[in-house]
Coordinates of N, CA and C in Angstrom, one line a residue:
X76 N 7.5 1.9 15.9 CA 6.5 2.1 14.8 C 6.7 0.9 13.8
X77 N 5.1 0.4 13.5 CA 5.4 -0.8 12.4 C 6.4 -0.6 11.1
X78 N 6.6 -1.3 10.1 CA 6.5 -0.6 8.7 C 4.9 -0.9 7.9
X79 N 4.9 0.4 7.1 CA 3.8 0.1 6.2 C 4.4 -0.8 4.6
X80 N 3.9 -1.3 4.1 CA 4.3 -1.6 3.0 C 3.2 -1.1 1.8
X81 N 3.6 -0.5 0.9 CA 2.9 0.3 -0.6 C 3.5 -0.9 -1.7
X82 N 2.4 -2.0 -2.4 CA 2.9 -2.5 -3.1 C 2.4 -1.8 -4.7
X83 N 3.0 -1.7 -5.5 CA 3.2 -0.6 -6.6 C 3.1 -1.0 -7.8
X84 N 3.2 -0.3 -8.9 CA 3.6 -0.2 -10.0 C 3.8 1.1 -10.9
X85 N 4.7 0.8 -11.8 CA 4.9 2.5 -12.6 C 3.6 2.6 -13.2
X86 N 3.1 4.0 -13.3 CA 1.9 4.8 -13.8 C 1.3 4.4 -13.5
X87 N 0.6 4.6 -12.3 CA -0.6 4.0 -11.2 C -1.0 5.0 -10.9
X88 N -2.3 5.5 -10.9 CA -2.4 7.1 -10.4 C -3.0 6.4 -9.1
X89 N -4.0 5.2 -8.8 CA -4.1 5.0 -7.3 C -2.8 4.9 -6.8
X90 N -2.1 4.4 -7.1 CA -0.7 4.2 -6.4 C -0.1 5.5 -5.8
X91 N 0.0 6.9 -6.8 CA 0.3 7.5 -7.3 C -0.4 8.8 -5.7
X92 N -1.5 8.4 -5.8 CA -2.5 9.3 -5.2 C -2.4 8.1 -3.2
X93 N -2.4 7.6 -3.6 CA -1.7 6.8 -2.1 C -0.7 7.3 -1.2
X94 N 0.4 7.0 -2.1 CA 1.5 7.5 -1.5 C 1.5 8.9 -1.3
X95 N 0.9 9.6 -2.3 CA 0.8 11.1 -2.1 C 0.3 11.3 -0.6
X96 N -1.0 10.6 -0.6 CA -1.8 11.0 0.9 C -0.3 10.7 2.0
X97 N -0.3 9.7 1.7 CA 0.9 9.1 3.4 C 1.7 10.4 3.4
X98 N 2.5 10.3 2.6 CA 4.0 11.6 2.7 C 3.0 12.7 3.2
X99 N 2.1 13.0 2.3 CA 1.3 14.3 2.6 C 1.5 14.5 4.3
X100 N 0.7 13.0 5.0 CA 0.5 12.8 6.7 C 1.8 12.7 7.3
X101 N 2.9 12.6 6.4 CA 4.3 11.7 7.6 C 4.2 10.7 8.0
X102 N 3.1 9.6 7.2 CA 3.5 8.8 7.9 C 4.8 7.8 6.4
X103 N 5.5 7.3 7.2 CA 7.0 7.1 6.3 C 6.0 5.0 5.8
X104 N 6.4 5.1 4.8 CA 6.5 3.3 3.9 C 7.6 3.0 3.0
X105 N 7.3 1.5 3.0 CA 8.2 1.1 2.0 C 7.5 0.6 0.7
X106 N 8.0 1.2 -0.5 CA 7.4 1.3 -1.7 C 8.2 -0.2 -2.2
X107 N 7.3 -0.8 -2.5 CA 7.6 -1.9 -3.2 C 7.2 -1.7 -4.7
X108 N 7.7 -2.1 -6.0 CA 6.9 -2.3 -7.1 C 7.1 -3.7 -7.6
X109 N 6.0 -4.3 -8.1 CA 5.4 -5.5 -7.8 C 6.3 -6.0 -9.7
X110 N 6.5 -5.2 -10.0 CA 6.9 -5.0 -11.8 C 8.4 -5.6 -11.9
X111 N 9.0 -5.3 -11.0 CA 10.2 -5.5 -10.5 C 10.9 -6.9 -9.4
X112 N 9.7 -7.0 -8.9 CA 9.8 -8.2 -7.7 C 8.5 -8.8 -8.0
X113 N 8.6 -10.3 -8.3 CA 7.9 -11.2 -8.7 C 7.5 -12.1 -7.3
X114 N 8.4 -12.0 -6.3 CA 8.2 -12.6 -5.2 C 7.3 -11.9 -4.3
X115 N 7.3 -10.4 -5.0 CA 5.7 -9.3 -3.8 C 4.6 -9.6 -4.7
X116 N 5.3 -9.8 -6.1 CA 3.3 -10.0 -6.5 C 3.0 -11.4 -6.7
X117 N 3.7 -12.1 -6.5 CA 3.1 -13.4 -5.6 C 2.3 -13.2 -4.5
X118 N 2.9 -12.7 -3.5 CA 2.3 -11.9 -2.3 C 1.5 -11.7 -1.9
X119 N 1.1 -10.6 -2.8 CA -0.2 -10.0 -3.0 C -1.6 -10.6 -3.8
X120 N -1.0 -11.9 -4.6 CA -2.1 -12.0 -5.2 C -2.2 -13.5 -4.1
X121 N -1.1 -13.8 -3.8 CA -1.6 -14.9 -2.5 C -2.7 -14.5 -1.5
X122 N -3.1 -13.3 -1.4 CA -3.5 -12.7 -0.6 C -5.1 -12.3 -1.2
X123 N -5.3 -12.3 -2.1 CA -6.8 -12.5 -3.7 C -6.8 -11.2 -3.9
X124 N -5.3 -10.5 -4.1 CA -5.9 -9.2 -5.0 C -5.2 -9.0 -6.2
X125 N -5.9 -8.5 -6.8 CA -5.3 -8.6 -8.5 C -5.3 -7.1 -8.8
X126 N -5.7 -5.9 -8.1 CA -5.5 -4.6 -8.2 C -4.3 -3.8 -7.5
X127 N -3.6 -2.7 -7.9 CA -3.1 -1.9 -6.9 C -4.0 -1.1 -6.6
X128 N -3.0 -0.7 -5.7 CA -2.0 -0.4 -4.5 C -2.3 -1.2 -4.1
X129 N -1.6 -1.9 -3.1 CA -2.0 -2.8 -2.2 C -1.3 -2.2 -0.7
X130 N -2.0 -2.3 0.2 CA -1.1 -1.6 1.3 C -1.4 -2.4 2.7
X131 N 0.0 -2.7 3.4 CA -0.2 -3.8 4.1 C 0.7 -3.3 5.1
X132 N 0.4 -3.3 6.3 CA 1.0 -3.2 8.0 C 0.9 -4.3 8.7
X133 N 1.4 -4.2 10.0 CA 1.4 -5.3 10.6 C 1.0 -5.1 11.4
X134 N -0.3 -5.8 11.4 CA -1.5 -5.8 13.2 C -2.5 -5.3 11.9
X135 N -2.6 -4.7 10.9 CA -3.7 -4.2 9.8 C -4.2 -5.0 9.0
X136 N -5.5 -4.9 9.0 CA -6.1 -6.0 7.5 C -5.3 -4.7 6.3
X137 N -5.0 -5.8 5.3 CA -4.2 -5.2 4.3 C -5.5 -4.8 3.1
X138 N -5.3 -4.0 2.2 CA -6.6 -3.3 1.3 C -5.4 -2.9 0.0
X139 N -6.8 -2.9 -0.9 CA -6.3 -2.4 -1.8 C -6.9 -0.9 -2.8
X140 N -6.2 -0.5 -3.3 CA -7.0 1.3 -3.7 C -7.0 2.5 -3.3
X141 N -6.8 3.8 -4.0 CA -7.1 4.6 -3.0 C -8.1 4.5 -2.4
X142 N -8.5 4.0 -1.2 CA -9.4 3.9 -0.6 C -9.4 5.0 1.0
X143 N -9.7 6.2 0.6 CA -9.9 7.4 1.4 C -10.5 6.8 2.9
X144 N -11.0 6.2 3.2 CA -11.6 5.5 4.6 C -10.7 4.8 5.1
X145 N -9.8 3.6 4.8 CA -9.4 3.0 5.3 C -8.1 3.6 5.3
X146 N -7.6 4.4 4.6 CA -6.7 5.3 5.1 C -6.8 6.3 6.2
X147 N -7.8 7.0 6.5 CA -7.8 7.9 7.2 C -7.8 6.7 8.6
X148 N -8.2 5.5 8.4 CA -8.3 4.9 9.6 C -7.1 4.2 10.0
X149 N -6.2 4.0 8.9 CA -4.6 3.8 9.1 C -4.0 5.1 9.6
X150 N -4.2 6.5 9.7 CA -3.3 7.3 10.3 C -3.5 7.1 11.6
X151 N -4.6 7.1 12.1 CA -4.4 6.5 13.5 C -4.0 5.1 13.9
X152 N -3.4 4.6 13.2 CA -2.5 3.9 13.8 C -1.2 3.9 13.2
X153 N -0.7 5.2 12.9 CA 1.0 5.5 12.6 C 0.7 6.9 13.1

């Protein structure tokens, strides 16, 4: 199984509301917070996103938000 990566920040309710859904499903990630590591929010904004969550797999286009669709279409693939 891939890893998922959750890139974060404290008091993020999308963040918040993200990772809720995963655990909710089992599927297991690694919670990065971007507040703390300057080298993931490089990263991510290398990447043109300037919002959280950002959530990134490997073989997945990576997204950012709760975004209820593109999550339900990540459990099928964990």
């Amino acid at each position: 199984m891939s890893t998922l990566t959750i890139y974060s920040k404290d008091n993020c309710s999308q963040c918040s509301f993200t990772k809720r859904f995963l655990s909710d499903h089992q599927v297991p990630y690694q919670e990065v917070n971007v507040l703390e590591d300057q080298e993931a929010l490089a990263h991510i904004q290398s990447l043109g996103f300037q919002s959280l969550p950002v959530v990134e797999a490997p073989g997945l286009q990576p997204f950012c938000g709760f975004n209820m669709g593109k999550l339900q279409a990540l459990l099928k693939a964990f």
